[in-house]
mmCIF file of N, CA and C in Angstrom:
data_model
loop_
_atom_site.group_PDB
_atom_site.id
_atom_site.type_symbol
_atom_site.label_atom_id
_atom_site.label_comp_id
_atom_site.label_asym_id
_atom_site.label_seq_id
_atom_site.Cartn_x
_atom_site.Cartn_y
_atom_site.Cartn_z
ATOM 1 N N MET A 257 51.815 59.071 180.110
ATOM 2 C CA MET A 257 51.667 57.633 180.273
ATOM 3 C C MET A 257 50.690 57.384 181.422
ATOM 4 N N PRO A 258 49.756 56.442 181.279
ATOM 5 C CA PRO A 258 48.773 56.183 182.333
ATOM 6 C C PRO A 258 49.430 55.801 183.652
ATOM 7 N N LYS A 259 48.889 56.308 184.752
ATOM 8 C CA LYS A 259 49.441 56.036 186.074
ATOM 9 C C LYS A 259 49.239 54.593 186.504
ATOM 10 N N ASP A 260 48.260 53.878 185.922
ATOM 11 C CA ASP A 260 48.007 52.517 186.359
ATOM 12 C C ASP A 260 48.831 51.473 185.611
ATOM 13 N N LEU A 261 49.763 51.914 184.769
ATOM 14 C CA LEU A 261 50.690 50.965 184.167
ATOM 15 C C LEU A 261 51.681 50.508 185.231
ATOM 16 N N PRO A 262 52.206 49.290 185.112
ATOM 17 C CA PRO A 262 53.204 48.832 186.069
ATOM 18 C C PRO A 262 54.392 49.781 186.114
ATOM 19 N N LEU A 263 55.058 49.798 187.261
ATOM 20 C CA LEU A 263 56.158 50.720 187.490
ATOM 21 C C LEU A 263 57.217 50.647 186.401
ATOM 22 N N ASN A 264 57.565 49.426 185.945
ATOM 23 C CA ASN A 264 58.617 49.310 184.936
ATOM 24 C C ASN A 264 58.241 50.023 183.647
ATOM 25 N N ALA A 265 56.954 50.084 183.300
ATOM 26 C CA ALA A 265 56.529 50.809 182.099
ATOM 27 C C ALA A 265 56.571 52.308 182.342
ATOM 28 N N ARG A 266 56.185 52.749 183.543
ATOM 29 C CA ARG A 266 56.193 54.179 183.842
ATOM 30 C C ARG A 266 57.612 54.724 183.861
ATOM 31 N N LEU A 267 58.595 53.881 184.190
ATOM 32 C CA LEU A 267 59.980 54.328 184.233
ATOM 33 C C LEU A 267 60.569 54.487 182.837
ATOM 34 N N GLN A 268 59.935 53.912 181.837
ATOM 35 C CA GLN A 268 60.433 53.996 180.467
ATOM 36 C C GLN A 268 59.814 55.200 179.766
ATOM 37 N N LEU A 269 60.033 56.375 180.302
ATOM 38 C CA LEU A 269 59.387 57.584 179.789
ATOM 39 C C LEU A 269 59.796 57.921 178.367
ATOM 40 N N ASP A 270 60.940 57.433 177.931
ATOM 41 C CA ASP A 270 61.397 57.729 176.585
ATOM 42 C C ASP A 270 60.833 56.758 175.551
ATOM 43 N N VAL A 271 60.083 55.747 175.977
ATOM 44 C CA VAL A 271 59.526 54.754 175.063
ATOM 45 C C VAL A 271 58.188 55.241 174.520
ATOM 46 N N VAL A 272 58.064 55.241 173.207
ATOM 47 C CA VAL A 272 56.808 55.600 172.553
ATOM 48 C C VAL A 272 56.150 54.296 172.105
ATOM 49 N N PRO A 273 54.913 54.038 172.552
ATOM 50 C CA PRO A 273 54.238 52.798 172.155
ATOM 51 C C PRO A 273 54.109 52.699 170.634
ATOM 52 N N ALA A 274 54.169 51.486 170.114
ATOM 53 C CA ALA A 274 54.054 51.269 168.664
ATOM 54 C C ALA A 274 52.700 51.712 168.131
ATOM 55 N N CYS A 275 51.703 51.782 169.004
ATOM 56 C CA CYS A 275 50.347 52.164 168.583
ATOM 57 C C CYS A 275 50.125 53.673 168.567
ATOM 58 N N SER A 276 51.097 54.428 168.998
ATOM 59 C CA SER A 276 50.937 55.876 169.098
ATOM 60 C C SER A 276 50.501 56.489 167.763
ATOM 61 N N GLY A 277 49.370 57.189 167.787
ATOM 62 C CA GLY A 277 48.849 57.836 166.588
ATOM 63 C C GLY A 277 48.060 56.930 165.659
ATOM 64 N N LEU A 278 47.821 55.684 166.054
ATOM 65 C CA LEU A 278 47.142 54.715 165.193
ATOM 66 C C LEU A 278 45.811 54.233 165.785
ATOM 67 N N THR A 279 45.093 55.110 166.418
ATOM 68 C CA THR A 279 43.850 54.749 167.103
ATOM 69 C C THR A 279 42.904 53.962 166.214
ATOM 70 N N GLU A 280 42.725 54.396 164.967
ATOM 71 C CA GLU A 280 41.767 53.736 164.074
ATOM 72 C C GLU A 280 42.172 52.301 163.740
ATOM 73 N N LEU A 281 43.445 51.969 163.894
ATOM 74 C CA LEU A 281 43.918 50.611 163.646
ATOM 75 C C LEU A 281 43.601 49.696 164.835
ATOM 76 N N PHE A 282 43.648 50.230 166.034
ATOM 77 C CA PHE A 282 43.464 49.436 167.241
ATOM 78 C C PHE A 282 42.028 49.411 167.751
ATOM 79 N N PHE A 283 41.203 50.325 167.262
ATOM 80 C CA PHE A 283 39.802 50.402 167.670
ATOM 81 C C PHE A 283 38.947 50.585 166.423
ATOM 82 N N GLY A 284 38.255 49.531 166.021
ATOM 83 C CA GLY A 284 37.467 49.545 164.794
ATOM 84 C C GLY A 284 36.169 50.322 164.921
ATOM 85 N N PRO A 285 35.626 50.707 163.779
ATOM 86 C CA PRO A 285 34.354 51.431 163.778
ATOM 87 C C PRO A 285 33.182 50.498 164.086
ATOM 88 N N GLU A 286 32.122 51.056 164.588
ATOM 89 C CA GLU A 286 30.916 50.278 164.846
ATOM 90 C C GLU A 286 30.389 49.715 163.526
ATOM 91 N N GLY A 287 29.956 48.463 163.541
ATOM 92 C CA GLY A 287 29.405 47.840 162.344
ATOM 93 C C GLY A 287 30.453 47.381 161.343
ATOM 94 N N GLU A 288 31.709 47.309 161.752
ATOM 95 C CA GLU A 288 32.792 46.884 160.856
ATOM 96 C C GLU A 288 32.551 45.452 160.375
ATOM 97 N N ARG A 289 32.738 45.216 159.098
ATOM 98 C CA ARG A 289 32.554 43.885 158.504
ATOM 99 C C ARG A 289 33.621 42.926 159.016
ATOM 100 N N PRO A 290 33.259 41.646 159.207
ATOM 101 C CA PRO A 290 34.203 40.664 159.771
ATOM 102 C C PRO A 290 35.528 40.558 159.012
ATOM 103 N N ARG A 291 35.495 40.535 157.699
ATOM 104 C CA ARG A 291 36.743 40.399 156.933
ATOM 105 C C ARG A 291 37.634 41.626 157.120
ATOM 106 N N ARG A 292 37.020 42.789 157.120
ATOM 107 C CA ARG A 292 37.771 44.038 157.314
ATOM 108 C C ARG A 292 38.348 44.086 158.739
ATOM 109 N N ARG A 293 37.547 43.654 159.731
ATOM 110 C CA ARG A 293 38.008 43.645 161.119
ATOM 111 C C ARG A 293 39.200 42.712 161.282
ATOM 112 N N ALA A 294 39.118 41.522 160.674
ATOM 113 C CA ALA A 294 40.218 40.556 160.773
ATOM 114 C C ALA A 294 41.509 41.134 160.191
ATOM 115 N N ALA A 295 41.399 41.806 159.051
ATOM 116 C CA ALA A 295 42.587 42.398 158.424
ATOM 117 C C ALA A 295 43.160 43.520 159.290
ATOM 118 N N ARG A 296 42.291 44.375 159.810
ATOM 119 C CA ARG A 296 42.732 45.495 160.649
ATOM 120 C C ARG A 296 43.384 44.972 161.929
ATOM 121 N N GLU A 297 42.734 43.989 162.572
ATOM 122 C CA GLU A 297 43.278 43.450 163.810
ATOM 123 C C GLU A 297 44.612 42.739 163.591
ATOM 124 N N SER A 298 44.763 42.098 162.458
ATOM 125 C CA SER A 298 46.032 41.439 162.145
ATOM 126 C C SER A 298 47.171 42.465 162.062
ATOM 127 N N LEU A 299 46.916 43.585 161.396
ATOM 128 C CA LEU A 299 47.925 44.653 161.309
ATOM 129 C C LEU A 299 48.226 45.235 162.691
ATOM 130 N N ALA A 300 47.192 45.438 163.489
ATOM 131 C CA ALA A 300 47.387 45.981 164.837
ATOM 132 C C ALA A 300 48.229 45.038 165.685
ATOM 133 N N LYS A 301 47.919 43.747 165.605
ATOM 134 C CA LYS A 301 48.662 42.763 166.398
ATOM 135 C C LYS A 301 50.129 42.709 165.977
ATOM 136 N N GLU A 302 50.409 42.919 164.688
ATOM 137 C CA GLU A 302 51.793 42.969 164.223
ATOM 138 C C GLU A 302 52.531 44.130 164.877
ATOM 139 N N LYS A 303 51.862 45.266 165.010
ATOM 140 C CA LYS A 303 52.468 46.426 165.683
ATOM 141 C C LYS A 303 52.771 46.076 167.136
ATOM 142 N N CYS A 304 51.827 45.396 167.790
ATOM 143 C CA CYS A 304 52.011 45.028 169.199
ATOM 144 C C CYS A 304 53.245 44.150 169.398
ATOM 145 N N ILE A 305 53.425 43.199 168.503
ATOM 146 C CA ILE A 305 54.548 42.261 168.629
ATOM 147 C C ILE A 305 55.888 43.002 168.648
ATOM 148 N N SER A 306 55.959 44.113 167.933
ATOM 149 C CA SER A 306 57.214 44.866 167.865
ATOM 150 C C SER A 306 57.367 45.867 169.007
ATOM 151 N N CYS A 307 56.384 45.961 169.887
ATOM 152 C CA CYS A 307 56.385 46.986 170.933
ATOM 153 C C CYS A 307 56.954 46.453 172.242
ATOM 154 N N VAL A 308 57.866 47.205 172.844
ATOM 155 C CA VAL A 308 58.469 46.787 174.108
ATOM 156 C C VAL A 308 57.472 46.862 175.266
ATOM 157 N N LEU A 309 56.365 47.556 175.085
ATOM 158 C CA LEU A 309 55.353 47.687 176.135
ATOM 159 C C LEU A 309 54.212 46.677 175.998
ATOM 160 N N MET A 310 54.361 45.705 175.100
ATOM 161 C CA MET A 310 53.263 44.787 174.800
ATOM 162 C C MET A 310 52.692 44.093 176.038
ATOM 163 N N LEU A 311 53.513 43.528 176.877
ATOM 164 C CA LEU A 311 53.001 42.793 178.034
ATOM 165 C C LEU A 311 52.348 43.730 179.044
ATOM 166 N N ASN A 312 52.912 44.913 179.225
ATOM 167 C CA ASN A 312 52.297 45.904 180.117
ATOM 168 C C ASN A 312 50.934 46.325 179.584
ATOM 169 N N CYS A 313 50.863 46.532 178.301
ATOM 170 C CA CYS A 313 49.620 46.937 177.649
ATOM 171 C C CYS A 313 48.566 45.827 177.769
ATOM 172 N N ARG A 314 48.977 44.587 177.553
ATOM 173 C CA ARG A 314 48.059 43.447 177.681
ATOM 174 C C ARG A 314 47.490 43.387 179.095
ATOM 175 N N GLU A 315 48.347 43.549 180.078
ATOM 176 C CA GLU A 315 47.907 43.527 181.476
ATOM 177 C C GLU A 315 46.888 44.640 181.743
ATOM 178 N N LEU A 316 47.157 45.810 181.218
ATOM 179 C CA LEU A 316 46.251 46.947 181.397
ATOM 180 C C LEU A 316 44.901 46.693 180.724
ATOM 181 N N GLY A 317 44.924 46.157 179.500
ATOM 182 C CA GLY A 317 43.690 45.842 178.785
ATOM 183 C C GLY A 317 42.863 44.793 179.501
ATOM 184 N N ARG A 318 43.530 43.796 180.052
ATOM 185 C CA ARG A 318 42.818 42.745 180.790
ATOM 186 C C ARG A 318 42.237 43.294 182.092
ATOM 187 N N ARG A 319 43.062 43.988 182.846
ATOM 188 C CA ARG A 319 42.641 44.481 184.153
ATOM 189 C C ARG A 319 41.449 45.436 184.049
ATOM 190 N N ASN A 320 41.413 46.234 182.990
ATOM 191 C CA ASN A 320 40.351 47.225 182.819
ATOM 192 C C ASN A 320 39.219 46.757 181.917
ATOM 193 N N HIS A 321 39.297 45.496 181.459
ATOM 194 C CA HIS A 321 38.249 44.916 180.599
ATOM 195 C C HIS A 321 37.958 45.836 179.409
ATOM 196 N N GLU A 322 39.021 46.178 178.684
ATOM 197 C CA GLU A 322 38.944 47.131 177.576
ATOM 198 C C GLU A 322 38.420 46.514 176.283
ATOM 199 N N HIS A 323 38.009 47.388 175.376
ATOM 200 C CA HIS A 323 37.666 47.026 174.003
ATOM 201 C C HIS A 323 38.873 47.325 173.116
ATOM 202 N N GLY A 324 38.914 46.707 171.956
ATOM 203 C CA GLY A 324 39.978 46.986 170.998
ATOM 204 C C GLY A 324 41.170 46.064 171.189
ATOM 205 N N ILE A 325 42.257 46.412 170.540
ATOM 206 C CA ILE A 325 43.493 45.643 170.619
ATOM 207 C C ILE A 325 44.361 46.228 171.725
ATOM 208 N N TRP A 326 44.723 45.384 172.665
ATOM 209 C CA TRP A 326 45.596 45.777 173.785
ATOM 210 C C TRP A 326 46.635 44.679 173.963
ATOM 211 N N GLY A 327 47.904 44.997 173.787
ATOM 212 C CA GLY A 327 48.954 44.015 173.986
ATOM 213 C C GLY A 327 48.829 42.800 173.097
ATOM 214 N N GLY A 328 48.341 42.988 171.889
ATOM 215 C CA GLY A 328 48.217 41.889 170.936
ATOM 216 C C GLY A 328 46.971 41.044 171.102
ATOM 217 N N GLU A 329 46.070 41.454 171.977
ATOM 218 C CA GLU A 329 44.831 40.705 172.188
ATOM 219 C C GLU A 329 43.621 41.529 171.771
ATOM 220 N N ASN A 330 42.668 40.870 171.105
ATOM 221 C CA ASN A 330 41.400 41.534 170.792
ATOM 222 C C ASN A 330 40.374 41.167 171.864
ATOM 223 N N ASP A 331 39.150 41.623 171.698
ATOM 224 C CA ASP A 331 38.096 41.363 172.691
ATOM 225 C C ASP A 331 37.900 39.866 172.938
ATOM 226 N N GLU A 332 37.879 39.080 171.850
ATOM 227 C CA GLU A 332 37.681 37.630 171.978
ATOM 228 C C GLU A 332 38.829 36.980 172.742
ATOM 229 N N ASP A 333 40.060 37.384 172.439
ATOM 230 C CA ASP A 333 41.232 36.812 173.128
ATOM 231 C C ASP A 333 41.149 37.062 174.633
ATOM 232 N N ARG A 334 40.820 38.300 175.005
ATOM 233 C CA ARG A 334 40.725 38.627 176.432
ATOM 234 C C ARG A 334 39.559 37.892 177.089
ATOM 235 N N ALA A 335 38.437 37.777 176.378
ATOM 236 C CA ALA A 335 37.279 37.061 176.930
ATOM 237 C C ALA A 335 37.623 35.591 177.171
ATOM 238 N N LEU A 336 38.318 34.968 176.234
ATOM 239 C CA LEU A 336 38.731 33.565 176.414
ATOM 240 C C LEU A 336 39.680 33.406 177.598
ATOM 241 N N ALA A 337 40.476 34.439 177.859
ATOM 242 C CA ALA A 337 41.419 34.401 178.980
ATOM 243 C C ALA A 337 40.744 34.753 180.308
ATOM 244 N N GLY A 338 39.443 35.077 180.263
ATOM 245 C CA GLY A 338 38.717 35.397 181.487
ATOM 246 C C GLY A 338 38.600 36.880 181.782
ATOM 247 N N PHE A 339 38.911 37.726 180.791
ATOM 248 C CA PHE A 339 38.864 39.175 180.966
ATOM 249 C C PHE A 339 38.015 39.822 179.866
ATOM 250 N N PRO A 340 36.722 39.515 179.816
ATOM 251 C CA PRO A 340 35.887 40.061 178.741
ATOM 252 C C PRO A 340 35.681 41.565 178.890
ATOM 253 N N PRO A 341 35.370 42.254 177.790
ATOM 254 C CA PRO A 341 35.048 43.677 177.889
ATOM 255 C C PRO A 341 33.804 43.857 178.762
ATOM 256 N N ARG A 342 33.676 45.034 179.325
ATOM 257 C CA ARG A 342 32.535 45.313 180.199
ATOM 258 C C ARG A 342 31.203 45.104 179.492
ATOM 259 N N SER A 343 31.124 45.488 178.238
ATOM 260 C CA SER A 343 29.875 45.333 177.481
ATOM 261 C C SER A 343 30.196 44.752 176.109
ATOM 262 N N PRO A 344 30.208 43.420 176.001
ATOM 263 C CA PRO A 344 30.523 42.776 174.720
ATOM 264 C C PRO A 344 29.606 43.279 173.605
ATOM 265 N N SER A 345 30.185 43.581 172.456
ATOM 266 C CA SER A 345 29.405 44.155 171.356
ATOM 267 C C SER A 345 29.216 43.194 170.183
ATOM 268 N N ARG A 346 29.906 42.057 170.199
ATOM 269 C CA ARG A 346 29.763 41.084 169.110
ATOM 270 C C ARG A 346 29.424 39.726 169.702
ATOM 271 N N ARG A 347 28.663 38.945 168.946
ATOM 272 C CA ARG A 347 28.316 37.590 169.406
ATOM 273 C C ARG A 347 29.552 36.752 169.668
ATOM 274 N N SER A 348 30.594 36.944 168.850
ATOM 275 C CA SER A 348 31.816 36.160 169.035
ATOM 276 C C SER A 348 32.469 36.463 170.386
ATOM 277 N N VAL A 349 32.333 37.689 170.879
ATOM 278 C CA VAL A 349 32.890 38.047 172.185
ATOM 279 C C VAL A 349 32.063 37.412 173.298
ATOM 280 N N VAL A 350 30.739 37.426 173.145
ATOM 281 C CA VAL A 350 29.859 36.798 174.131
ATOM 282 C C VAL A 350 30.168 35.303 174.205
ATOM 283 N N PHE A 351 30.351 34.659 173.059
ATOM 284 C CA PHE A 351 30.680 33.238 173.022
ATOM 285 C C PHE A 351 32.033 32.983 173.690
ATOM 286 N N ALA A 352 33.028 33.807 173.367
ATOM 287 C CA ALA A 352 34.359 33.648 173.966
ATOM 288 C C ALA A 352 34.296 33.849 175.477
ATOM 289 N N LYS A 353 33.482 34.814 175.920
ATOM 290 C CA LYS A 353 33.315 35.046 177.358
ATOM 291 C C LYS A 353 32.753 33.792 178.024
ATOM 292 N N HIS A 354 31.752 33.204 177.408
ATOM 293 C CA HIS A 354 31.136 31.985 177.947
ATOM 294 C C HIS A 354 32.166 30.850 178.017
ATOM 295 N N CYS A 355 32.939 30.679 176.956
ATOM 296 C CA CYS A 355 33.977 29.634 176.931
ATOM 297 C C CYS A 355 35.038 29.894 178.004
ATOM 298 N N GLY A 356 35.416 31.155 178.169
ATOM 299 C CA GLY A 356 36.402 31.514 179.196
ATOM 300 C C GLY A 356 35.888 31.224 180.587
ATOM 301 N N GLU A 357 34.614 31.497 180.829
ATOM 302 C CA GLU A 357 34.030 31.221 182.145
ATOM 303 C C GLU A 357 33.965 29.722 182.401
ATOM 304 N N GLU A 358 33.640 28.940 181.376
ATOM 305 C CA GLU A 358 33.619 27.485 181.533
ATOM 306 C C GLU A 358 34.995 26.941 181.854
ATOM 307 N N ALA A 359 36.017 27.465 181.166
ATOM 308 C CA ALA A 359 37.395 26.998 181.396
ATOM 309 C C ALA A 359 37.840 27.323 182.820
ATOM 310 N N VAL A 360 37.483 28.491 183.319
ATOM 311 C CA VAL A 360 37.846 28.874 184.678
ATOM 312 C C VAL A 360 37.111 27.979 185.671
ATOM 313 N N GLY A 361 35.834 27.688 185.418
ATOM 314 C CA GLY A 361 35.065 26.822 186.298
ATOM 315 C C GLY A 361 35.616 25.412 186.364
ATOM 316 N N GLN A 362 36.106 24.905 185.240
ATOM 317 C CA GLN A 362 36.660 23.554 185.207
ATOM 318 C C GLN A 362 38.017 23.485 185.907
ATOM 319 N N ALA A 363 38.760 24.575 185.831
ATOM 320 C CA ALA A 363 40.086 24.606 186.458
ATOM 321 C C ALA A 363 39.976 24.727 187.981
ATOM 322 N N GLY A 364 38.893 25.366 188.458
ATOM 323 C CA GLY A 364 38.764 25.643 189.888
ATOM 324 C C GLY A 364 38.098 24.589 190.590
#
């Protein structure tokens, strides 16, 4: 288990994440078609909802500006929340990043 997970997740050593062994479901191939990506991400998010580590995983994905599905969020979801991936690979992520930055600017 990653050392940078919150302590409560590290203490649950007997918990196996719902995503274990499903890398291809949580991280799509380069050039994936939008309809296929939406279907894959929907299945991945369903797995996240059933996982006891979902909130810890979401926090980790946000903090590290990850790609893929983390804690039920895709790249666009994290970008809208103000945690875009380090190098956005789709126009929709760039747009979401811009919208997230505007929302943060208006709130501050």
